[in-house]
Structures are given as C-alpha cells and as structure tokens.
C-alpha cells in the first residue's frame, strides 16, 4: 500500500531521518544510532519514506544505504508554491495597509 506523502512527513522522526539522509546516505543501523529507538522501529519509518519515494535504497556490498530523493521533495514544493503565491499576495496587501496607516498616523502628528 502506497503511503501518503503528507502523512509520511507529518511524523517528526521521519522528518529527522530525511534531514540526516539529505546530508549523507545512511544505513538503517546508522539511522538507529541517531535515535533512541530500535533498528526495527527505524525500519518501519524507512518503509514509509521509501513507499512515498522520499528515499531510495542503494545496495553497497552487504549494506543498504538510503539516499534522499530531491525530485519527490520538488513535487511537494511545486504543490506548495500555489499557496505560497497566495500568502505572498496577502502579506503584500497587508504591508500596503500597514504602510498607509503608518503614514496617516505620522501625518496626524505633524498636523497637531
């Protein structure tokens, strides 16, 4: 069953795993050492991240290293971009209102 990307990144442990893997590919054992949890618990998080294609496994000898998948994160960023534009527009409008109010307040002080 494919996991939902947003459910995957909602978990703080999985976000931390992504942060570590974005810097350097890691094995499950190396990840488990970074957290106060068993390798089996880390493996469950890895499974979710891999099903969402946020990380990719790569075998090197007997070890499996997990790498960050920036293309999948780009898909998430592209989806968020539509909201970012809306927020920026609203913040710019708020800035204009606040600037107008500030100018009006300053004009009132000088008129006194």
PDB file of N, CA and C in Angstrom, residues 12-106:
ATOM      1  N   UNK A  12       7.560  13.522  13.163  1.00  0.00           N
ATOM      2  CA  UNK A  12       8.836  14.208  13.419  1.00  0.00           C
ATOM      3  C   UNK A  12      10.058  13.307  13.251  1.00  0.00           C
ATOM      4  N   UNK A  13       9.931  12.035  13.562  1.00  0.00           N
ATOM      5  CA  UNK A  13      11.068  11.124  13.378  1.00  0.00           C
ATOM      6  C   UNK A  13      11.395  10.973  11.905  1.00  0.00           C
ATOM      7  N   UNK A  14      10.372  10.840  11.075  1.00  0.00           N
ATOM      8  CA  UNK A  14      10.626  10.706   9.631  1.00  0.00           C
ATOM      9  C   UNK A  14      11.211  11.987   9.060  1.00  0.00           C
ATOM     10  N   UNK A  15      10.760  13.136   9.556  1.00  0.00           N
ATOM     11  CA  UNK A  15      11.360  14.398   9.091  1.00  0.00           C
ATOM     12  C   UNK A  15      12.836  14.462   9.498  1.00  0.00           C
ATOM     13  N   UNK A  16      13.141  13.997  10.690  1.00  0.00           N
ATOM     14  CA  UNK A  16      14.542  13.985  11.142  1.00  0.00           C
ATOM     15  C   UNK A  16      15.371  13.030  10.291  1.00  0.00           C
ATOM     16  N   UNK A  17      14.810  11.876   9.977  1.00  0.00           N
ATOM     17  CA  UNK A  17      15.514  10.922   9.101  1.00  0.00           C
ATOM     18  C   UNK A  17      15.799  11.577   7.753  1.00  0.00           C
ATOM     19  N   UNK A  18      14.808  12.251   7.193  1.00  0.00           N
ATOM     20  CA  UNK A  18      15.009  12.937   5.909  1.00  0.00           C
ATOM     21  C   UNK A  18      16.119  13.975   6.009  1.00  0.00           C
ATOM     22  N   UNK A  19      16.164  14.691   7.120  1.00  0.00           N
ATOM     23  CA  UNK A  19      17.199  15.712   7.310  1.00  0.00           C
ATOM     24  C   UNK A  19      18.579  15.072   7.328  1.00  0.00           C
ATOM     25  N   UNK A  20      18.717  13.968   8.062  1.00  0.00           N
ATOM     26  CA  UNK A  20      20.011  13.277   8.103  1.00  0.00           C
ATOM     27  C   UNK A  20      20.397  12.740   6.733  1.00  0.00           C
ATOM     28  N   UNK A  21      19.444  12.106   6.052  1.00  0.00           N
ATOM     29  CA  UNK A  21      19.739  11.484   4.761  1.00  0.00           C
ATOM     30  C   UNK A  21      19.997  12.543   3.680  1.00  0.00           C
ATOM     31  N   UNK A  22      19.414  13.715   3.812  1.00  0.00           N
ATOM     32  CA  UNK A  22      19.677  14.781   2.835  1.00  0.00           C
ATOM     33  C   UNK A  22      21.137  15.197   2.868  1.00  0.00           C
ATOM     34  N   UNK A  23      21.773  15.045   4.009  1.00  0.00           N
ATOM     35  CA  UNK A  23      23.183  15.415   4.159  1.00  0.00           C
ATOM     36  C   UNK A  23      24.092  14.275   3.718  1.00  0.00           C
ATOM     37  N   UNK A  24      23.689  13.034   4.080  1.00  0.00           N
ATOM     38  CA  UNK A  24      24.554  11.885   3.806  1.00  0.00           C
ATOM     39  C   UNK A  24      23.713  10.610   3.772  1.00  0.00           C
ATOM     40  N   UNK A  25      23.966   9.751   2.799  1.00  0.00           N
ATOM     41  CA  UNK A  25      23.286   8.458   2.734  1.00  0.00           C
ATOM     42  C   UNK A  25      23.641   7.649   3.979  1.00  0.00           C
ATOM     43  N   UNK A  26      22.637   6.960   4.529  1.00  0.00           N
ATOM     44  CA  UNK A  26      22.850   6.204   5.759  1.00  0.00           C
ATOM     45  C   UNK A  26      22.257   4.810   5.644  1.00  0.00           C
ATOM     46  N   UNK A  27      22.819   3.906   6.433  1.00  0.00           N
ATOM     47  CA  UNK A  27      22.254   2.568   6.577  1.00  0.00           C
ATOM     48  C   UNK A  27      21.210   2.605   7.696  1.00  0.00           C
ATOM     49  N   UNK A  28      20.329   1.615   7.754  1.00  0.00           N
ATOM     50  CA  UNK A  28      19.365   1.571   8.863  1.00  0.00           C
ATOM     51  C   UNK A  28      20.038   1.549  10.235  1.00  0.00           C
ATOM     52  N   UNK A  29      21.143   0.830  10.353  1.00  0.00           N
ATOM     53  CA  UNK A  29      21.859   0.791  11.635  1.00  0.00           C
ATOM     54  C   UNK A  29      22.396   2.169  12.012  1.00  0.00           C
ATOM     55  N   UNK A  30      22.940   2.885  11.038  1.00  0.00           N
ATOM     56  CA  UNK A  30      23.448   4.230  11.311  1.00  0.00           C
ATOM     57  C   UNK A  30      22.317   5.170  11.725  1.00  0.00           C
ATOM     58  N   UNK A  31      21.150   4.997  11.111  1.00  0.00           N
ATOM     59  CA  UNK A  31      19.993   5.825  11.493  1.00  0.00           C
ATOM     60  C   UNK A  31      19.546   5.503  12.909  1.00  0.00           C
ATOM     61  N   UNK A  32      19.495   4.207  13.249  1.00  0.00           N
ATOM     62  CA  UNK A  32      19.051   3.795  14.582  1.00  0.00           C
ATOM     63  C   UNK A  32      19.956   4.367  15.662  1.00  0.00           C
ATOM     64  N   UNK A  33      21.247   4.514  15.360  1.00  0.00           N
ATOM     65  CA  UNK A  33      22.185   5.086  16.332  1.00  0.00           C
ATOM     66  C   UNK A  33      21.883   6.565  16.613  1.00  0.00           C
ATOM     67  N   UNK A  34      21.273   7.246  15.660  1.00  0.00           N
ATOM     68  CA  UNK A  34      20.971   8.666  15.815  1.00  0.00           C
ATOM     69  C   UNK A  34      19.694   8.906  16.627  1.00  0.00           C
ATOM     70  N   UNK A  35      18.918   7.846  16.851  1.00  0.00           N
ATOM     71  CA  UNK A  35      17.654   7.949  17.568  1.00  0.00           C
ATOM     72  C   UNK A  35      17.652   6.976  18.734  1.00  0.00           C
ATOM     73  N   UNK A  36      16.833   7.252  19.696  1.00  0.00           N
ATOM     74  CA  UNK A  36      16.677   6.351  20.832  1.00  0.00           C
ATOM     75  C   UNK A  36      15.571   5.350  20.505  1.00  0.00           C
ATOM     76  N   UNK A  37      15.844   4.502  19.507  1.00  0.00           N
ATOM     77  CA  UNK A  37      14.860   3.504  19.106  1.00  0.00           C
ATOM     78  C   UNK A  37      15.572   2.319  18.473  1.00  0.00           C
ATOM     79  N   UNK A  38      14.861   1.230  18.376  1.00  0.00           N
ATOM     80  CA  UNK A  38      15.431   0.010  17.807  1.00  0.00           C
ATOM     81  C   UNK A  38      15.571   0.130  16.291  1.00  0.00           C
ATOM     82  N   UNK A  39      16.369  -0.772  15.749  1.00  0.00           N
ATOM     83  CA  UNK A  39      16.530  -0.806  14.300  1.00  0.00           C
ATOM     84  C   UNK A  39      15.204  -1.164  13.633  1.00  0.00           C
ATOM     85  N   UNK A  40      14.402  -2.005  14.298  1.00  0.00           N
ATOM     86  CA  UNK A  40      13.112  -2.389  13.744  1.00  0.00           C
ATOM     87  C   UNK A  40      12.181  -1.174  13.650  1.00  0.00           C
ATOM     88  N   UNK A  41      12.212  -0.321  14.656  1.00  0.00           N
ATOM     89  CA  UNK A  41      11.376   0.889  14.630  1.00  0.00           C
ATOM     90  C   UNK A  41      11.829   1.817  13.510  1.00  0.00           C
ATOM     91  N   UNK A  42      13.142   1.953  13.350  1.00  0.00           N
ATOM     92  CA  UNK A  42      13.674   2.776  12.261  1.00  0.00           C
ATOM     93  C   UNK A  42      13.274   2.178  10.920  1.00  0.00           C
ATOM     94  N   UNK A  43      13.306   0.862  10.823  1.00  0.00           N
ATOM     95  CA  UNK A  43      12.930   0.193   9.569  1.00  0.00           C
ATOM     96  C   UNK A  43      11.489   0.495   9.184  1.00  0.00           C
ATOM     97  N   UNK A  44      10.603   0.604  10.157  1.00  0.00           N
ATOM     98  CA  UNK A  44       9.209   0.954   9.860  1.00  0.00           C
ATOM     99  C   UNK A  44       9.125   2.360   9.273  1.00  0.00           C
ATOM    100  N   UNK A  45       9.897   3.285   9.828  1.00  0.00           N
ATOM    101  CA  UNK A  45       9.918   4.651   9.291  1.00  0.00           C
ATOM    102  C   UNK A  45      10.518   4.664   7.875  1.00  0.00           C
ATOM    103  N   UNK A  46      11.572   3.900   7.694  1.00  0.00           N
ATOM    104  CA  UNK A  46      12.215   3.802   6.380  1.00  0.00           C
ATOM    105  C   UNK A  46      11.219   3.280   5.352  1.00  0.00           C
ATOM    106  N   UNK A  47      10.449   2.281   5.735  1.00  0.00           N
ATOM    107  CA  UNK A  47       9.474   1.691   4.814  1.00  0.00           C
ATOM    108  C   UNK A  47       8.474   2.744   4.338  1.00  0.00           C
ATOM    109  N   UNK A  48       7.970   3.554   5.261  1.00  0.00           N
ATOM    110  CA  UNK A  48       7.010   4.601   4.897  1.00  0.00           C
ATOM    111  C   UNK A  48       7.660   5.599   3.948  1.00  0.00           C
ATOM    112  N   UNK A  49       8.864   6.048   4.281  1.00  0.00           N
ATOM    113  CA  UNK A  49       9.562   7.027   3.438  1.00  0.00           C
ATOM    114  C   UNK A  49       9.879   6.458   2.058  1.00  0.00           C
ATOM    115  N   UNK A  50      10.223   5.195   2.018  1.00  0.00           N
ATOM    116  CA  UNK A  50      10.531   4.559   0.737  1.00  0.00           C
ATOM    117  C   UNK A  50       9.269   4.375  -0.102  1.00  0.00           C
ATOM    118  N   UNK A  51       8.154   4.008   0.524  1.00  0.00           N
ATOM    119  CA  UNK A  51       6.898   3.860  -0.211  1.00  0.00           C
ATOM    120  C   UNK A  51       6.443   5.185  -0.812  1.00  0.00           C
ATOM    121  N   UNK A  52       6.787   6.267  -0.168  1.00  0.00           N
ATOM    122  CA  UNK A  52       6.446   7.609  -0.686  1.00  0.00           C
ATOM    123  C   UNK A  52       7.490   8.121  -1.671  1.00  0.00           C
ATOM    124  N   UNK A  53       8.530   7.332  -1.863  1.00  0.00           N
ATOM    125  CA  UNK A  53       9.620   7.666  -2.775  1.00  0.00           C
ATOM    126  C   UNK A  53      10.414   8.885  -2.317  1.00  0.00           C
ATOM    127  N   UNK A  54      10.385   9.170  -1.018  1.00  0.00           N
ATOM    128  CA  UNK A  54      11.204  10.259  -0.488  1.00  0.00           C
ATOM    129  C   UNK A  54      12.652   9.831  -0.304  1.00  0.00           C
ATOM    130  N   UNK A  55      12.861   8.537  -0.163  1.00  0.00           N
ATOM    131  CA  UNK A  55      14.210   7.991  -0.078  1.00  0.00           C
ATOM    132  C   UNK A  55      14.319   6.799  -1.016  1.00  0.00           C
ATOM    133  N   UNK A  56      15.561   6.536  -1.441  1.00  0.00           N
ATOM    134  CA  UNK A  56      15.812   5.420  -2.358  1.00  0.00           C
ATOM    135  C   UNK A  56      16.919   4.544  -1.778  1.00  0.00           C
ATOM    136  N   UNK A  57      16.724   3.226  -1.831  1.00  0.00           N
ATOM    137  CA  UNK A  57      17.776   2.329  -1.352  1.00  0.00           C
ATOM    138  C   UNK A  57      18.834   2.091  -2.427  1.00  0.00           C
ATOM    139  N   UNK A  58      20.051   1.890  -1.970  1.00  0.00           N
ATOM    140  CA  UNK A  58      21.135   1.518  -2.887  1.00  0.00           C
ATOM    141  C   UNK A  58      22.026   0.518  -2.166  1.00  0.00           C
ATOM    142  N   UNK A  59      22.151  -0.654  -2.748  1.00  0.00           N
ATOM    143  CA  UNK A  59      22.966  -1.706  -2.129  1.00  0.00           C
ATOM    144  C   UNK A  59      24.438  -1.452  -2.423  1.00  0.00           C
ATOM    145  N   UNK A  60      25.240  -1.592  -1.374  1.00  0.00           N
ATOM    146  CA  UNK A  60      26.693  -1.490  -1.499  1.00  0.00           C
ATOM    147  C   UNK A  60      27.277  -2.649  -0.699  1.00  0.00           C
ATOM    148  N   UNK A  61      27.607  -3.727  -1.393  1.00  0.00           N
ATOM    149  CA  UNK A  61      28.061  -4.939  -0.707  1.00  0.00           C
ATOM    150  C   UNK A  61      26.909  -5.536   0.072  1.00  0.00           C
ATOM    151  N   UNK A  62      27.120  -5.733   1.372  1.00  0.00           N
ATOM    152  CA  UNK A  62      26.072  -6.306   2.216  1.00  0.00           C
ATOM    153  C   UNK A  62      25.174  -5.241   2.838  1.00  0.00           C
ATOM    154  N   UNK A  63      25.530  -4.001   2.675  1.00  0.00           N
ATOM    155  CA  UNK A  63      24.775  -2.899   3.291  1.00  0.00           C
ATOM    156  C   UNK A  63      23.818  -2.259   2.295  1.00  0.00           C
ATOM    157  N   UNK A  64      22.742  -1.717   2.834  1.00  0.00           N
ATOM    158  CA  UNK A  64      21.823  -0.908   2.036  1.00  0.00           C
ATOM    159  C   UNK A  64      21.911   0.514   2.566  1.00  0.00           C
ATOM    160  N   UNK A  65      22.232   1.429   1.669  1.00  0.00           N
ATOM    161  CA  UNK A  65      22.284   2.848   2.019  1.00  0.00           C
ATOM    162  C   UNK A  65      21.043   3.518   1.451  1.00  0.00           C
ATOM    163  N   UNK A  66      20.467   4.397   2.261  1.00  0.00           N
ATOM    164  CA  UNK A  66      19.282   5.129   1.817  1.00  0.00           C
ATOM    165  C   UNK A  66      19.686   6.551   1.465  1.00  0.00           C
ATOM    166  N   UNK A  67      19.245   6.975   0.290  1.00  0.00           N
ATOM    167  CA  UNK A  67      19.553   8.292  -0.250  1.00  0.00           C
ATOM    168  C   UNK A  67      18.273   9.123  -0.327  1.00  0.00           C
ATOM    169  N   UNK A  68      18.443  10.395  -0.148  1.00  0.00           N
ATOM    170  CA  UNK A  68      17.353  11.358  -0.260  1.00  0.00           C
ATOM    171  C   UNK A  68      16.950  11.476  -1.729  1.00  0.00           C
ATOM    172  N   UNK A  69      15.652  11.596  -2.006  1.00  0.00           N
ATOM    173  CA  UNK A  69      15.153  11.756  -3.371  1.00  0.00           C
ATOM    174  C   UNK A  69      14.656  13.198  -3.548  1.00  0.00           C
ATOM    175  N   UNK A  70      15.503  14.092  -4.035  1.00  0.00           N
ATOM    176  CA  UNK A  70      15.101  15.501  -4.150  1.00  0.00           C
ATOM    177  C   UNK A  70      13.963  15.729  -5.149  1.00  0.00           C
ATOM    178  N   UNK A  71      13.807  14.847  -6.147  1.00  0.00           N
ATOM    179  CA  UNK A  71      12.728  15.028  -7.120  1.00  0.00           C
ATOM    180  C   UNK A  71      11.363  14.923  -6.438  1.00  0.00           C
ATOM    181  N   UNK A  72      11.224  14.005  -5.504  1.00  0.00           N
ATOM    182  CA  UNK A  72       9.944  13.851  -4.810  1.00  0.00           C
ATOM    183  C   UNK A  72       9.667  15.073  -3.937  1.00  0.00           C
ATOM    184  N   UNK A  73      10.696  15.604  -3.317  1.00  0.00           N
ATOM    185  CA  UNK A  73      10.523  16.797  -2.494  1.00  0.00           C
ATOM    186  C   UNK A  73      10.191  17.991  -3.385  1.00  0.00           C
ATOM    187  N   UNK A  74      10.709  18.008  -4.610  1.00  0.00           N
ATOM    188  CA  UNK A  74      10.380  19.075  -5.557  1.00  0.00           C
ATOM    189  C   UNK A  74       8.900  19.041  -5.912  1.00  0.00           C
ATOM    190  N   UNK A  75       8.341  17.833  -6.046  1.00  0.00           N
ATOM    191  CA  UNK A  75       6.902  17.711  -6.302  1.00  0.00           C
ATOM    192  C   UNK A  75       6.101  18.354  -5.170  1.00  0.00           C
ATOM    193  N   UNK A  76       6.534  18.117  -3.945  1.00  0.00           N
ATOM    194  CA  UNK A  76       5.870  18.723  -2.787  1.00  0.00           C
ATOM    195  C   UNK A  76       6.007  20.237  -2.814  1.00  0.00           C
ATOM    196  N   UNK A  77       7.187  20.716  -3.137  1.00  0.00           N
ATOM    197  CA  UNK A  77       7.418  22.157  -3.210  1.00  0.00           C
ATOM    198  C   UNK A  77       6.578  22.792  -4.312  1.00  0.00           C
ATOM    199  N   UNK A  78       6.451  22.116  -5.440  1.00  0.00           N
ATOM    200  CA  UNK A  78       5.617  22.635  -6.535  1.00  0.00           C
ATOM    201  C   UNK A  78       4.161  22.758  -6.093  1.00  0.00           C
ATOM    202  N   UNK A  79       3.687  21.781  -5.347  1.00  0.00           N
ATOM    203  CA  UNK A  79       2.308  21.827  -4.859  1.00  0.00           C
ATOM    204  C   UNK A  79       2.136  22.983  -3.877  1.00  0.00           C
ATOM    205  N   UNK A  80       3.126  23.175  -2.999  1.00  0.00           N
ATOM    206  CA  UNK A  80       3.049  24.259  -2.017  1.00  0.00           C
ATOM    207  C   UNK A  80       3.184  25.642  -2.654  1.00  0.00           C
ATOM    208  N   UNK A  81       3.816  25.726  -3.820  1.00  0.00           N
ATOM    209  CA  UNK A  81       4.054  27.010  -4.477  1.00  0.00           C
ATOM    210  C   UNK A  81       2.764  27.770  -4.741  1.00  0.00           C
ATOM    211  N   UNK A  82       1.701  27.054  -5.074  1.00  0.00           N
ATOM    212  CA  UNK A  82       0.430  27.734  -5.335  1.00  0.00           C
ATOM    213  C   UNK A  82      -0.065  28.463  -4.096  1.00  0.00           C
ATOM    214  N   UNK A  83       0.160  27.896  -2.925  1.00  0.00           N
ATOM    215  CA  UNK A  83      -0.254  28.533  -1.682  1.00  0.00           C
ATOM    216  C   UNK A  83       0.693  29.665  -1.308  1.00  0.00           C
ATOM    217  N   UNK A  84       1.980  29.450  -1.578  1.00  0.00           N
ATOM    218  CA  UNK A  84       2.994  30.464  -1.270  1.00  0.00           C
ATOM    219  C   UNK A  84       2.676  31.757  -2.010  1.00  0.00           C
ATOM    220  N   UNK A  85       2.272  31.663  -3.278  1.00  0.00           N
ATOM    221  CA  UNK A  85       1.923  32.856  -4.060  1.00  0.00           C
ATOM    222  C   UNK A  85       0.746  33.586  -3.432  1.00  0.00           C
ATOM    223  N   UNK A  86      -0.251  32.833  -2.989  1.00  0.00           N
ATOM    224  CA  UNK A  86      -1.413  33.423  -2.342  1.00  0.00           C
ATOM    225  C   UNK A  86      -1.015  34.123  -1.040  1.00  0.00           C
ATOM    226  N   UNK A  87      -0.182  33.461  -0.236  1.00  0.00           N
ATOM    227  CA  UNK A  87       0.262  34.057   1.025  1.00  0.00           C
ATOM    228  C   UNK A  87       1.053  35.334   0.765  1.00  0.00           C
ATOM    229  N   UNK A  88       1.944  35.293  -0.225  1.00  0.00           N
ATOM    230  CA  UNK A  88       2.751  36.478  -0.547  1.00  0.00           C
ATOM    231  C   UNK A  88       1.860  37.639  -0.971  1.00  0.00           C
ATOM    232  N   UNK A  89       0.852  37.354  -1.774  1.00  0.00           N
ATOM    233  CA  UNK A  89      -0.084  38.401  -2.198  1.00  0.00           C
ATOM    234  C   UNK A  89      -0.786  39.003  -0.992  1.00  0.00           C
ATOM    235  N   UNK A  90      -1.266  38.142  -0.095  1.00  0.00           N
ATOM    236  CA  UNK A  90      -1.966  38.633   1.086  1.00  0.00           C
ATOM    237  C   UNK A  90      -1.033  39.424   1.998  1.00  0.00           C
ATOM    238  N   UNK A  91       0.193  38.967   2.171  1.00  0.00           N
ATOM    239  CA  UNK A  91       1.145  39.700   3.007  1.00  0.00           C
ATOM    240  C   UNK A  91       1.510  41.049   2.380  1.00  0.00           C
ATOM    241  N   UNK A  92       1.648  41.079   1.062  1.00  0.00           N
ATOM    242  CA  UNK A  92       1.938  42.350   0.387  1.00  0.00           C
ATOM    243  C   UNK A  92       0.790  43.329   0.567  1.00  0.00           C
ATOM    244  N   UNK A  93      -0.435  42.841   0.477  1.00  0.00           N
ATOM    245  CA  UNK A  93      -1.598  43.704   0.696  1.00  0.00           C
ATOM    246  C   UNK A  93      -1.628  44.207   2.136  1.00  0.00           C
ATOM    247  N   UNK A  94      -1.301  43.354   3.077  1.00  0.00           N
ATOM    248  CA  UNK A  94      -1.252  43.770   4.478  1.00  0.00           C
ATOM    249  C   UNK A  94      -0.166  44.823   4.690  1.00  0.00           C
ATOM    250  N   UNK A  95       0.990  44.631   4.057  1.00  0.00           N
ATOM    251  CA  UNK A  95       2.066  45.633   4.145  1.00  0.00           C
ATOM    252  C   UNK A  95       1.600  46.992   3.642  1.00  0.00           C
ATOM    253  N   UNK A  96       0.853  46.988   2.544  1.00  0.00           N
ATOM    254  CA  UNK A  96       0.346  48.246   1.992  1.00  0.00           C
ATOM    255  C   UNK A  96      -0.619  48.923   2.972  1.00  0.00           C
ATOM    256  N   UNK A  97      -1.503  48.149   3.569  1.00  0.00           N
ATOM    257  CA  UNK A  97      -2.458  48.704   4.543  1.00  0.00           C
ATOM    258  C   UNK A  97      -1.709  49.268   5.747  1.00  0.00           C
ATOM    259  N   UNK A  98      -0.742  48.527   6.257  1.00  0.00           N
ATOM    260  CA  UNK A  98       0.018  48.998   7.412  1.00  0.00           C
ATOM    261  C   UNK A  98       0.832  50.247   7.086  1.00  0.00           C
ATOM    262  N   UNK A  99       1.404  50.295   5.905  1.00  0.00           N
ATOM    263  CA  UNK A  99       2.158  51.490   5.488  1.00  0.00           C
ATOM    264  C   UNK A  99       1.236  52.697   5.392  1.00  0.00           C
ATOM    265  N   UNK A 100       0.056  52.503   4.840  1.00  0.00           N
ATOM    266  CA  UNK A 100      -0.929  53.593   4.731  1.00  0.00           C
ATOM    267  C   UNK A 100      -1.338  54.076   6.115  1.00  0.00           C
ATOM    268  N   UNK A 101      -1.611  53.152   7.017  1.00  0.00           N
ATOM    269  CA  UNK A 101      -1.991  53.521   8.384  1.00  0.00           C
ATOM    270  C   UNK A 101      -0.862  54.274   9.081  1.00  0.00           C
ATOM    271  N   UNK A 102       0.364  53.829   8.875  1.00  0.00           N
ATOM    272  CA  UNK A 102       1.519  54.488   9.496  1.00  0.00           C
ATOM    273  C   UNK A 102       1.683  55.901   8.949  1.00  0.00           C
ATOM    274  N   UNK A 103       1.535  56.045   7.626  1.00  0.00           N
ATOM    275  CA  UNK A 103       1.653  57.387   7.033  1.00  0.00           C
ATOM    276  C   UNK A 103       0.558  58.300   7.567  1.00  0.00           C
ATOM    277  N   UNK A 104      -0.661  57.794   7.670  1.00  0.00           N
ATOM    278  CA  UNK A 104      -1.775  58.599   8.195  1.00  0.00           C
ATOM    279  C   UNK A 104      -1.520  58.998   9.634  1.00  0.00           C
ATOM    280  N   UNK A 105      -0.972  58.098  10.407  1.00  0.00           N
ATOM    281  CA  UNK A 105      -0.676  58.392  11.818  1.00  0.00           C
ATOM    282  C   UNK A 105       0.404  59.470  11.896  1.00  0.00           C
ATOM    283  N   UNK A 106       1.448  59.365  11.063  1.00  0.00           N
ATOM    284  CA  UNK A 106       2.529  60.349  11.070  1.00  0.00           C
ATOM    285  C   UNK A 106       1.992  61.718  10.612  1.00  0.00           C
TER     286      UNK A 106
END
